Short mmCIF file of C-alpha atoms and ligand atoms in Angstrom, two decimals:
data_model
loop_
_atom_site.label_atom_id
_atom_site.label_comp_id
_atom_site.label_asym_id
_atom_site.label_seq_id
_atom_site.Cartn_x
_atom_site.Cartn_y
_atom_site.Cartn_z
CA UNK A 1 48.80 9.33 -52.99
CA UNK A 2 48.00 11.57 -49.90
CA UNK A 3 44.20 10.75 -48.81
CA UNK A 4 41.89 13.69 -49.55
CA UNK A 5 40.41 14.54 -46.21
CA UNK A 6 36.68 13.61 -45.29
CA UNK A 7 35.27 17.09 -44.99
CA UNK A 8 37.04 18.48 -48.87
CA UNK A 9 35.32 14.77 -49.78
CA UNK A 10 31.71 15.65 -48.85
CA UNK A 11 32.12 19.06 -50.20
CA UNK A 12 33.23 17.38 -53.59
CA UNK A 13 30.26 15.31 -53.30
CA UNK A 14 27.53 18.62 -52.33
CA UNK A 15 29.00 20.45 -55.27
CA UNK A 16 29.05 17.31 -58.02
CA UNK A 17 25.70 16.28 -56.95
CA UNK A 18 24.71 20.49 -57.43
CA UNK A 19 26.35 20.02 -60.85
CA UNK A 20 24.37 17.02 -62.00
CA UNK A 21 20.56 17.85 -60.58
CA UNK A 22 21.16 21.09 -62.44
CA UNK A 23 21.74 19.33 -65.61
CA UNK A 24 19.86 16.50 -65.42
CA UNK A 25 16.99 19.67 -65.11
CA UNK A 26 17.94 21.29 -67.88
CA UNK A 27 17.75 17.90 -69.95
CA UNK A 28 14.33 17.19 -68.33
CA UNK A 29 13.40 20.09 -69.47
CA UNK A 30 13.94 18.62 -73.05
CA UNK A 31 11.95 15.92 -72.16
CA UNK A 32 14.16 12.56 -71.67
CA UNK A 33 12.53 10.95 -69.63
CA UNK A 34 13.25 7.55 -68.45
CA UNK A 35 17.13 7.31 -67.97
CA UNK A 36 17.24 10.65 -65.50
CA UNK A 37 14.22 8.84 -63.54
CA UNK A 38 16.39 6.03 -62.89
CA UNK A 39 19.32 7.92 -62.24
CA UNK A 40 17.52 9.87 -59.74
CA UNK A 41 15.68 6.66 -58.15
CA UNK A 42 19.22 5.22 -57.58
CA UNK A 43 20.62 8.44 -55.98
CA UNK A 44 17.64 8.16 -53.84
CA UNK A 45 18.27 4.58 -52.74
CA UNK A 46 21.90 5.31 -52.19
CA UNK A 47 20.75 8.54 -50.16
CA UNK A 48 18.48 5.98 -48.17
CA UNK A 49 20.92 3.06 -47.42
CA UNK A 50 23.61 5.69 -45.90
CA UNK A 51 20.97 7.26 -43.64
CA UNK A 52 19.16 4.24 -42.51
CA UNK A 53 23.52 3.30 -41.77
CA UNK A 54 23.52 6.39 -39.94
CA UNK A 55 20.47 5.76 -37.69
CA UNK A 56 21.58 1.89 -37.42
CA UNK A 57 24.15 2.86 -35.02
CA UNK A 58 22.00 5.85 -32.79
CA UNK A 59 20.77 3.45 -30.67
CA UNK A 60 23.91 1.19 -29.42
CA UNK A 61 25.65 4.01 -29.82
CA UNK A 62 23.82 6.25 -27.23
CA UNK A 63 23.85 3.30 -24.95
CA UNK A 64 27.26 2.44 -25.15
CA UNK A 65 28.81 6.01 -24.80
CA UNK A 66 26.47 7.78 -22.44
CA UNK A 67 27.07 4.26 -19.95
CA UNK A 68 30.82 4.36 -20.65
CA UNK A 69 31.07 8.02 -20.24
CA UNK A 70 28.70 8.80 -16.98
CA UNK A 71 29.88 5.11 -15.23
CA UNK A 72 33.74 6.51 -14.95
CA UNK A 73 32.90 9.25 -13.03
CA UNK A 74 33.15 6.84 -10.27
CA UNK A 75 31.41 8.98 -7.40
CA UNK A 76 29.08 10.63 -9.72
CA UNK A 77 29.86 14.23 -7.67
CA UNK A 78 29.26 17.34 -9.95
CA UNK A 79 26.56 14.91 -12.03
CA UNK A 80 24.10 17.81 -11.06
CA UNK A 81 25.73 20.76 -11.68
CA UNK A 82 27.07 19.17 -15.64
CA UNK A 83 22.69 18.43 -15.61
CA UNK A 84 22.35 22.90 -14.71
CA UNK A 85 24.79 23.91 -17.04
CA UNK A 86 24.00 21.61 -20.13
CA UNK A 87 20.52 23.07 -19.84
CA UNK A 88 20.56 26.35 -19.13
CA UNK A 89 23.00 26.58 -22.03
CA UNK A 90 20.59 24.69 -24.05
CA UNK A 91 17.49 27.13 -23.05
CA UNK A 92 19.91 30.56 -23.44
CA UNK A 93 20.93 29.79 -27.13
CA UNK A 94 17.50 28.65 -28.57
CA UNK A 95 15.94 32.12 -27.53
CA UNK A 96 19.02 33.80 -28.88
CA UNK A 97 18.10 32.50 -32.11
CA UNK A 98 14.11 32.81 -31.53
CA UNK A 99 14.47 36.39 -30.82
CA UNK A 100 17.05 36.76 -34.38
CA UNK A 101 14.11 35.09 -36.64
CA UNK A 102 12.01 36.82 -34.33
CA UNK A 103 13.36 40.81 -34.90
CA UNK A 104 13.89 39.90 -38.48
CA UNK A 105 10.76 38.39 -39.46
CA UNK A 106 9.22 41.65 -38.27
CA UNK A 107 11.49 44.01 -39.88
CA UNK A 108 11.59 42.13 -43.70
CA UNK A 109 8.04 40.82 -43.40
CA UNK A 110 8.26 38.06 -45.84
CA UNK A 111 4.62 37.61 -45.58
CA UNK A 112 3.48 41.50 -46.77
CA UNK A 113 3.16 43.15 -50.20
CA UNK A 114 5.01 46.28 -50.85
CA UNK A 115 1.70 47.92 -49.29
CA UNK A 116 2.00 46.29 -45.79
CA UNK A 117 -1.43 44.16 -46.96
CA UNK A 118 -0.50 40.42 -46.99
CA UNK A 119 0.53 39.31 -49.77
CA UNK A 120 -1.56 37.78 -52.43
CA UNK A 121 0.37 36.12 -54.73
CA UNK A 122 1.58 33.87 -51.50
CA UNK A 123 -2.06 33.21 -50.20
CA UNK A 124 -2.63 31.67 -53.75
CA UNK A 125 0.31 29.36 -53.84
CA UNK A 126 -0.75 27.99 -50.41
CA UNK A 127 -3.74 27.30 -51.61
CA UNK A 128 -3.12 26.09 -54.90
CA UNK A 129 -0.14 23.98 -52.76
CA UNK A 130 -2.77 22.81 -50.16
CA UNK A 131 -5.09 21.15 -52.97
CA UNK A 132 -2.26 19.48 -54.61
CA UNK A 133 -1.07 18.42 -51.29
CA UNK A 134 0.81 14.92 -52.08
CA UNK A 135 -1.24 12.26 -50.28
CA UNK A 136 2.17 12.30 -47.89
CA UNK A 137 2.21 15.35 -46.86
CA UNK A 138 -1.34 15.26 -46.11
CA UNK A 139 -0.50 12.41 -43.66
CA UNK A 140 1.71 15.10 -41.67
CA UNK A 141 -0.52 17.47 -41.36
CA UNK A 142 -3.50 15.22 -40.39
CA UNK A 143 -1.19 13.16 -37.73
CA UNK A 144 -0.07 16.86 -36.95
CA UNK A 145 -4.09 17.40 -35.95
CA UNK A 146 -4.82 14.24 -34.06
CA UNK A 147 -1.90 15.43 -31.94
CA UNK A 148 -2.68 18.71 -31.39
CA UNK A 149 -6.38 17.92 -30.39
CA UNK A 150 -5.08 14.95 -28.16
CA UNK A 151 -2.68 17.21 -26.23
CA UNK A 152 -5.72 19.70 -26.18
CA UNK A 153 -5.49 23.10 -27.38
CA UNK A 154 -4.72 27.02 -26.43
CA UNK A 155 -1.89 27.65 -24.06
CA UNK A 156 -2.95 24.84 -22.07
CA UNK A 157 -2.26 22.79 -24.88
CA UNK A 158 1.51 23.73 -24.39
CA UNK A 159 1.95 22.51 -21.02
CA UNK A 160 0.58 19.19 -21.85
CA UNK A 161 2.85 19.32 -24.31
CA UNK A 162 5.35 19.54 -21.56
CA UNK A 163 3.90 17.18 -19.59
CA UNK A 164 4.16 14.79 -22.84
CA UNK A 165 6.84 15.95 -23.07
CA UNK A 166 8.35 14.44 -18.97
CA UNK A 167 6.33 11.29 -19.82
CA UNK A 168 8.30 10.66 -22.86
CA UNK A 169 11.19 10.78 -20.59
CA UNK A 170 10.44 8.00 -18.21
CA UNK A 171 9.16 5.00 -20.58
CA UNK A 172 7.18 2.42 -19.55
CA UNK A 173 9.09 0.11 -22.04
CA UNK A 174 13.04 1.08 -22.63
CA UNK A 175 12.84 -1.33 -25.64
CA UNK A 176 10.13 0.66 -27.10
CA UNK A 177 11.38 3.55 -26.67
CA UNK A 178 14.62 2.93 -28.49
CA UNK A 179 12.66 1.31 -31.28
CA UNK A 180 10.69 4.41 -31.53
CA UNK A 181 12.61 6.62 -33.94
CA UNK A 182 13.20 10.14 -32.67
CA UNK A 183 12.12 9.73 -29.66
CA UNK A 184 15.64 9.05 -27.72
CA UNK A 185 14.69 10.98 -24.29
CA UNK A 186 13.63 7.32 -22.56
CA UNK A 187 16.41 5.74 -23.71
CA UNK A 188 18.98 8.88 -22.79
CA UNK A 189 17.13 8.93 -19.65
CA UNK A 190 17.69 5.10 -18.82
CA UNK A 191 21.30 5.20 -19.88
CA UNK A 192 22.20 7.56 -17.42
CA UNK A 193 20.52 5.99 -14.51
CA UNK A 194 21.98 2.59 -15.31
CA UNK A 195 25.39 4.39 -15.55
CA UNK A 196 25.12 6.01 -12.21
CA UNK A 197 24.14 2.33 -10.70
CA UNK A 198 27.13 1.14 -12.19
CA UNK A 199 29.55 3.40 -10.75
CA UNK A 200 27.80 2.68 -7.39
CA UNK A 201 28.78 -1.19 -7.51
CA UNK A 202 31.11 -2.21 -5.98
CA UNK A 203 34.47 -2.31 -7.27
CA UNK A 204 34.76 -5.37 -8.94
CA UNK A 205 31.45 -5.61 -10.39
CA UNK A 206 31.18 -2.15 -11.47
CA UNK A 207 34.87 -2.84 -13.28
CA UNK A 208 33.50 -5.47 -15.34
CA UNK A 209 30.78 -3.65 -16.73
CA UNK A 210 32.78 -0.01 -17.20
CA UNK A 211 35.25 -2.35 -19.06
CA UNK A 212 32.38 -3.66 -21.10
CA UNK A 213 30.55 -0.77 -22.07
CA UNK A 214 34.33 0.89 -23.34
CA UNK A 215 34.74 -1.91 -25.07
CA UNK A 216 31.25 -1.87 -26.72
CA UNK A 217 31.58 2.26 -27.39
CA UNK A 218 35.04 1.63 -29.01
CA UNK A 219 33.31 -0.57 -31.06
CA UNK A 220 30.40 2.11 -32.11
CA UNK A 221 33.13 4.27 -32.90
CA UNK A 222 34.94 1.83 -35.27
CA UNK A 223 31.70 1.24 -36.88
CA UNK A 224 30.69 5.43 -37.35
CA UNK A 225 34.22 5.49 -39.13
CA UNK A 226 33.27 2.74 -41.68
CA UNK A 227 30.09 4.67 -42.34
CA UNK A 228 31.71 7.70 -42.36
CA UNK A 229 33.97 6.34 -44.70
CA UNK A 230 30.86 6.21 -47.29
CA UNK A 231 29.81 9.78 -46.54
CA UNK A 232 30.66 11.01 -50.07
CA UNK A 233 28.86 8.42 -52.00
CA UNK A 234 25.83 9.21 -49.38
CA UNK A 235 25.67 12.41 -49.35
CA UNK A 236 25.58 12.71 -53.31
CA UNK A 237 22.94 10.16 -53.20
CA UNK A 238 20.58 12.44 -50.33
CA UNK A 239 21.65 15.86 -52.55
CA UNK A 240 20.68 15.32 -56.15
CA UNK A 241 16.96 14.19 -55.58
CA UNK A 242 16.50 17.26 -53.18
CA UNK A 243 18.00 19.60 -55.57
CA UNK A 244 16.74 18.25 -58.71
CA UNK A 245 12.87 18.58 -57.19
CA UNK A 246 13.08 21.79 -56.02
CA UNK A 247 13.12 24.72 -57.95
CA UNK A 248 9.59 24.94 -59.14
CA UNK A 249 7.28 28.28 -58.96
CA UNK A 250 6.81 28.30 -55.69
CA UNK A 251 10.66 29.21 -54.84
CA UNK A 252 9.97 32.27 -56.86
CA UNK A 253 7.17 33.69 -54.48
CA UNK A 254 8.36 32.56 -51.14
CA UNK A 255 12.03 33.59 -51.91
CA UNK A 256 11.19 36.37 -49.57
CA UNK A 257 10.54 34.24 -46.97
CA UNK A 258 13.44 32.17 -47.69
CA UNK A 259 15.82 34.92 -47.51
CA UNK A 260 14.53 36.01 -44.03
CA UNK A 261 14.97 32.21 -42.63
CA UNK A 262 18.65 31.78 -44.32
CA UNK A 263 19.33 35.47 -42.99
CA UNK A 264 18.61 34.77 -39.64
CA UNK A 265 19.85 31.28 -39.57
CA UNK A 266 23.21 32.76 -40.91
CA UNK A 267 23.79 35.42 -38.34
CA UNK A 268 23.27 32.70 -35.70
CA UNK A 269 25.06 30.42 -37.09
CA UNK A 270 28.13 32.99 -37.93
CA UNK A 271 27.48 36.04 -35.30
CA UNK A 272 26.17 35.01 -32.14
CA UNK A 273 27.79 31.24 -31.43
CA UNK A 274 31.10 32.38 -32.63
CA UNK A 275 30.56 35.26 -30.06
CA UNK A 276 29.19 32.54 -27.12
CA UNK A 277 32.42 30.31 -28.26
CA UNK A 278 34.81 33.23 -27.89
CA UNK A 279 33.26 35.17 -24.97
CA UNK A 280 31.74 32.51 -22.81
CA UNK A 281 34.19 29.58 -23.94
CA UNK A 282 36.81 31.58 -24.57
CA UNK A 283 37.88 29.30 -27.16
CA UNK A 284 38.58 30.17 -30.89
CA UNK A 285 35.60 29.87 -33.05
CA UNK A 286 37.85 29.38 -36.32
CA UNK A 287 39.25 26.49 -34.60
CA UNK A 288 35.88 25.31 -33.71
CA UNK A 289 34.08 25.47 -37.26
CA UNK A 290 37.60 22.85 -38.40
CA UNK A 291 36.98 20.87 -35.73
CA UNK A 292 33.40 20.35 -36.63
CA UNK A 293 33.06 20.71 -40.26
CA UNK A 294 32.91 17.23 -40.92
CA UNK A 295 30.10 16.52 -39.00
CA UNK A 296 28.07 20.40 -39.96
CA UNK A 297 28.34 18.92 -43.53
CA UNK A 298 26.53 15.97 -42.72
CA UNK A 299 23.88 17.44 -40.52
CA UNK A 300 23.28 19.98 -43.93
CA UNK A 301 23.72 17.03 -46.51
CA UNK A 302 20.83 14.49 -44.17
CA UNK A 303 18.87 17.07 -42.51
CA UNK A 304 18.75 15.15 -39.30
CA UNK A 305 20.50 16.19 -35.89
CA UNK A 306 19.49 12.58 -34.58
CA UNK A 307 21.51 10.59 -37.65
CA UNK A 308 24.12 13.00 -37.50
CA UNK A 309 25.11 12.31 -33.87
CA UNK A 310 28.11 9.47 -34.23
CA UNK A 311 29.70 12.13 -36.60
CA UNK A 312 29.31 15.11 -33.85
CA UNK A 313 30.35 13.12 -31.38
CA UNK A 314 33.69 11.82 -33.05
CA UNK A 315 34.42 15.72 -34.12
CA UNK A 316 33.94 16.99 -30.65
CA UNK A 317 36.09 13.97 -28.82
CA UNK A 318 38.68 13.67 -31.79
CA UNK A 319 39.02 16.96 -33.24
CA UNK A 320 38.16 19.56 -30.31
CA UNK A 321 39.60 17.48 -27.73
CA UNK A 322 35.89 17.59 -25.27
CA UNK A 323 36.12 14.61 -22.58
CA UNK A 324 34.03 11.09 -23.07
CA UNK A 325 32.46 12.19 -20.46
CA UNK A 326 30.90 15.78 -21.10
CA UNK A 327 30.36 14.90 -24.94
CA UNK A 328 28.52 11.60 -23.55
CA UNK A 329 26.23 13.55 -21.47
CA UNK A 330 25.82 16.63 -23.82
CA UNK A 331 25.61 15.75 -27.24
CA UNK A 332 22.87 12.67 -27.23
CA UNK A 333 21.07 15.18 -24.78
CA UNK A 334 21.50 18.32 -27.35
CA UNK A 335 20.66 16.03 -30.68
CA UNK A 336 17.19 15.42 -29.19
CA UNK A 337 15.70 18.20 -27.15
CA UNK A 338 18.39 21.34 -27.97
CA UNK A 339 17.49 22.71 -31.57
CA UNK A 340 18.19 26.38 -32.46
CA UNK A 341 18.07 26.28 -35.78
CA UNK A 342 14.18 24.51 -35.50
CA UNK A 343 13.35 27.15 -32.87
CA UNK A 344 14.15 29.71 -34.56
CA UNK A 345 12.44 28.47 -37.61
CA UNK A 346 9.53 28.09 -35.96
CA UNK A 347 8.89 31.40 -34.79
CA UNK A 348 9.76 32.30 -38.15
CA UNK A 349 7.24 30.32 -39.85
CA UNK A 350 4.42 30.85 -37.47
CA UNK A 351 4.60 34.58 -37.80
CA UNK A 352 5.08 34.70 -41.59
CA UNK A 353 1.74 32.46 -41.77
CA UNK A 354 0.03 35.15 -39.39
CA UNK A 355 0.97 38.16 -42.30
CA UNK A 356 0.32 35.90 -44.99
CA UNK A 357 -2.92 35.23 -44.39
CA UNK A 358 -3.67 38.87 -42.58
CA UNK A 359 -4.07 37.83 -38.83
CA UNK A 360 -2.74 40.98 -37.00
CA UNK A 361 -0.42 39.48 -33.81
CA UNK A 362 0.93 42.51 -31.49
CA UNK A 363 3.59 41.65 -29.14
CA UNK A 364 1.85 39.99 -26.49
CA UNK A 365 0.90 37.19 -28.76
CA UNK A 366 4.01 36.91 -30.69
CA UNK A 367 5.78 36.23 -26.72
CA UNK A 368 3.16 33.75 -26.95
CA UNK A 369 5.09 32.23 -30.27
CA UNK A 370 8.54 33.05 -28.85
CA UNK A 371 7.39 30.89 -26.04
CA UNK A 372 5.88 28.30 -27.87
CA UNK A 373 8.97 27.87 -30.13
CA UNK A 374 11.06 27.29 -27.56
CA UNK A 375 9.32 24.59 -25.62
CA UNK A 376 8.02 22.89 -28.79
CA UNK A 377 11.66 22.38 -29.57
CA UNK A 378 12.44 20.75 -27.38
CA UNK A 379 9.74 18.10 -28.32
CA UNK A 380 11.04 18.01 -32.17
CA UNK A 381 12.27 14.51 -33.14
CA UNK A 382 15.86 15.31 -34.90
CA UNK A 383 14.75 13.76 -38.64
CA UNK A 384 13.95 15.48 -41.91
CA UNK A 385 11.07 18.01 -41.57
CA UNK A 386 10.20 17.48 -38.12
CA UNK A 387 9.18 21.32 -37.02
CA UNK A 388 6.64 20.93 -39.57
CA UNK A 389 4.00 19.26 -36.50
CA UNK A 390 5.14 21.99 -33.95
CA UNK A 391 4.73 25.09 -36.50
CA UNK A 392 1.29 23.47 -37.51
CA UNK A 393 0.61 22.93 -33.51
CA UNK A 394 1.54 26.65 -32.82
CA UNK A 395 -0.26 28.01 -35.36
CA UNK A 396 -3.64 26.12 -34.21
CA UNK A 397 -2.80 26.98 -30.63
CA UNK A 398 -2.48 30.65 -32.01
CA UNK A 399 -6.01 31.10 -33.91
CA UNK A 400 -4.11 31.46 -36.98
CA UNK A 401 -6.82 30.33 -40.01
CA UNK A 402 -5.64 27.81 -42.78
CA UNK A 403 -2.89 26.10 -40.95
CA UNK A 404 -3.17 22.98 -43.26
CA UNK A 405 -2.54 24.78 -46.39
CA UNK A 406 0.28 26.79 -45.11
CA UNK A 407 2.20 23.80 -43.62
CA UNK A 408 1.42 22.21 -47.13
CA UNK A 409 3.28 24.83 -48.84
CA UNK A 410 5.62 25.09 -46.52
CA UNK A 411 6.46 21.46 -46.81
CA UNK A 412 7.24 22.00 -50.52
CA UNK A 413 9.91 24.29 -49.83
CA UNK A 414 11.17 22.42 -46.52
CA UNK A 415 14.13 20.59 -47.09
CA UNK A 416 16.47 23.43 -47.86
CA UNK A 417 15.77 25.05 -45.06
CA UNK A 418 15.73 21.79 -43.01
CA UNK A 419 19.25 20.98 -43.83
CA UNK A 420 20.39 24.55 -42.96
CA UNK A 421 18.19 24.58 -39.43
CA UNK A 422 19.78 21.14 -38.85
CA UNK A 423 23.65 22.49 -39.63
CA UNK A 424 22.40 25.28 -37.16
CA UNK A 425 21.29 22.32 -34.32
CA UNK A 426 24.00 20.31 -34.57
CA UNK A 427 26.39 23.69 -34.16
CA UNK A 428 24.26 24.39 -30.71
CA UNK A 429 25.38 21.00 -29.63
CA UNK A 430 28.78 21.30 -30.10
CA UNK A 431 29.57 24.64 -28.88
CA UNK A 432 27.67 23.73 -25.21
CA UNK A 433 29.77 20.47 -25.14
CA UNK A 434 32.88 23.00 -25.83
CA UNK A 435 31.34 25.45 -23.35
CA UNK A 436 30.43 23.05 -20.68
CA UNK A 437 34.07 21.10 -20.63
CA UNK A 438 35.93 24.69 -20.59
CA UNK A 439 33.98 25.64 -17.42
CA UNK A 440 34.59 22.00 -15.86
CA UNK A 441 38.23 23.00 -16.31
CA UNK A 442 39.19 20.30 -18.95
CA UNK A 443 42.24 20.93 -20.85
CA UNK A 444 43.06 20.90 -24.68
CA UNK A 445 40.07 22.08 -25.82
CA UNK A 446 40.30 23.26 -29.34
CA UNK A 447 44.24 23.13 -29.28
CA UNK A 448 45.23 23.00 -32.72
CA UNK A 449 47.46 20.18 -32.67
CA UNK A 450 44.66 18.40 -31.99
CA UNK A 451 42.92 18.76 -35.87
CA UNK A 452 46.20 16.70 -36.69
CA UNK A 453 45.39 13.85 -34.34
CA UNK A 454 45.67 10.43 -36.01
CA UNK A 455 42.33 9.48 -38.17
CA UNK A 456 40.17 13.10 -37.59
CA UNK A 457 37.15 12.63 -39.01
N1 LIG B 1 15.56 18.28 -39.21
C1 LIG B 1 15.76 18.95 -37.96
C2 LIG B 1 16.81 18.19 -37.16
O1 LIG B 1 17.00 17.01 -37.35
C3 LIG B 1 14.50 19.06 -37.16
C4 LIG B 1 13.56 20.02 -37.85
O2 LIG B 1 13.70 21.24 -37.63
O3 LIG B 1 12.71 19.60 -38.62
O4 LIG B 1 17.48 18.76 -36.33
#
């Protein structure tokens, strides 16, 4: 029986698990209680079990594939100029997007009545959302605080959130910081510099250890297969919860809102990469979306750009045909500090807040925002709901009033829009790794034989 392939498989599973939260809603509705609990516990579990999978292989993985990739260079030359053009890439497509949400959450206004007064029926739902804040969400939002007033606050609050933001990068414990979950700058930052030692050994030493860490990657990849292999099963588990909780009133008055996110997430996502990929890359965005829909499926399905990274990485090396070496050094780079979708969302957000609750921002402060969005990013753990801290940072940085309601509401209609911001970061990743090994001259980028390459995932 020919296999179905992995991508039509986790698109069976987003569309069954649709099927079944709707009905098991529509029975719930009926009242029947216990049996749809349990079913919807055990999708939950299952959901759990193939993320915490996922994130079981982040850490050897980074290690092994950022050593094995940046060690082979042998000389290192060029390290510098791969360092320039991963992040000005990086910095260049987030404020494309910021400047998207940014034009379009002035023009819709999500946040005004028909009047141009905010609106009133959203002010109520955030507050009647902030008082039945879950104790959980609560937790965010107060954690959110202690770390706003640690890091201080007003613009100056930003640059020590920059300066946080270079400590984070040179850990006083390695160990630490890979145990610390989201936070895989230390570690990235490590990996690299122990690569470049490497390829400075001599010969024979540095052969043993290349040898090694190829070995060890190989082995990561065998293991993200195996997982992969459960994807289906995984994602039905992570989809039927979400979709089965949401839904409630508060869809019904924010739907404004959510159309301007979705609308300007989708012309990123489908207008202005495909134009970087084809004008900049001059590669084929068509063949770009095959190569990577296995791994844009996951990033939508678990809402994390961090768990989602052994997927992107096979895609880009197996299916688009990038070298070891520039997805090594771009990808684990781009999963934690290069996020358009979040940046975007962010200035989103921030300004819809401002409307919502009538505080008047002219353009000088919304730069502020666009600003703010981008370097708060870059700080944004890749996991479920993680903007959530930088919008509530931003908008306490901005003066805006009743930032702990707002984020509360906006936390009950998150993880929709999480998993499409997350689709949205994972795409940034993979079009700079396609962008930065066209301009080092690699060849066979995107070719199409490639998508028929033994085992794609
Ligand atoms: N969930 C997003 C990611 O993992 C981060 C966020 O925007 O909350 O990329």
């Amino acid at each position: 029986m020919k296999k179905i392939k992995p991508h039509w498989q986790i698109l069976g599973a987003l569309v069954l698990a649709t099927l079944a939260a709707l009905i098991l809603r529509s029975i719930d509705a009926q009242a029947e209680g216990g049996f749809i609990v349990g079913f919807v516990g055990t999708c939950k579990f299952v959901g759990t079990i193939f993320m915490n999978l996922l994130k079981m292989i982040i850490v050897p993985l980074i290690v092994s594939s950022v050593v094995a990739g940046i060690a082979g260079l042998g000389g290192m030359s060029g390290f510098g100029r791969l360092l320039g053009k991963t992040a000005g890439f990086y910095a260049l497509t987030s404020l494309c997007a910021i400047v998207v949400g940014l034009v379009l959450v002035n023009v819709i206004a999500p946040g005004l009545g028909a009047d141009g007064q905010p609106n009133m029926e959203i002010r109520e739902a955030f507050e009647t959302e902030g008082q039945q804040a879950s104790e959980a969400a609560l937790a965010k939002v107060n954690s959110a605080q202690a770390r706003s007033t640690e890091i201080g606050t007003g613009t100056g609050g930003l640059f020590a959130m920059l300066a946080d933001f270079a400590l984070r990068m040179i850990p006083v414990n390695v160990v630490e910081a890979a145990a610390n979950n989201g936070q895989m700058l230390g570690l990235i930052f490590f990996s690299v510099l122990f690569a470049i030692a490497i390829a400075r050994l001599p010969s024979s030493q540095g052969q043993s250890l290349r040898e090694f860490f190829q070995a060890f990657n190989d082995v990561m990849i065998l293991l993200t297969r195996w997982i992969m292999a459960l994807a289906p099963l995984g994602v039905f588990g992570l989809l039927v919860p979400v979709v089965y909780q949401s839904g409630g009133q508060i869809f019904l008055v924010l739907g404004k809102y959510f159309f301007t996110v979705l609308a300007a997430l989708l012309i990123h996502f489908a207008v202005i990469m495909p134009l970087i990929l084809r004008y900049v890359g001059k590669v084929s965005p068509l063949a770009h979306f095959k190569a990577m829909r296995t791994a844009l499926l996951t990033a939508f399905s678990t809402a994390s750009s961090s768990a989602t990274l052994p997927v992107t990485m096979r895609c880009i090396q197996d299916n688009a045909g990038v070298s070891k070496k520039t997805a090594s050094f771009t990808l684990p780079l781009g999963a934690t500090v290069n996020m358009d979708g979040t940046a975007l969302y962010e200035c989103v957000a921030v300004i819809f807040v401002a409307q919502v609750v009538g505080f008047q921002m002219d353009l000088a402060q919304q730069f502020v925002v666009v600003l703010a969005a981008l370097l708060t990013s870059v700080g944004v753990a890749g996991i479920p709901s993680a903007s959530l801290v930088a919008i509530f940072i931003i908008l306490k940085n901005s003066g805006v009033p009743g930032a702990e309601a707002a984020i509360v509401a906006l936390l009950a209609v998150d993880r929709l829009l999480d998993m499409s911001r997350t689709a949205v970061n994972v795409l940034g990743d993979s079009c700079a790794a396609v962008v930065v090994a066209k301009s080092e001259g690699e060849a066979g980028i995107l070719e199409d034989s490639r998508s028929a390459a033994s085992e794609p995932v």
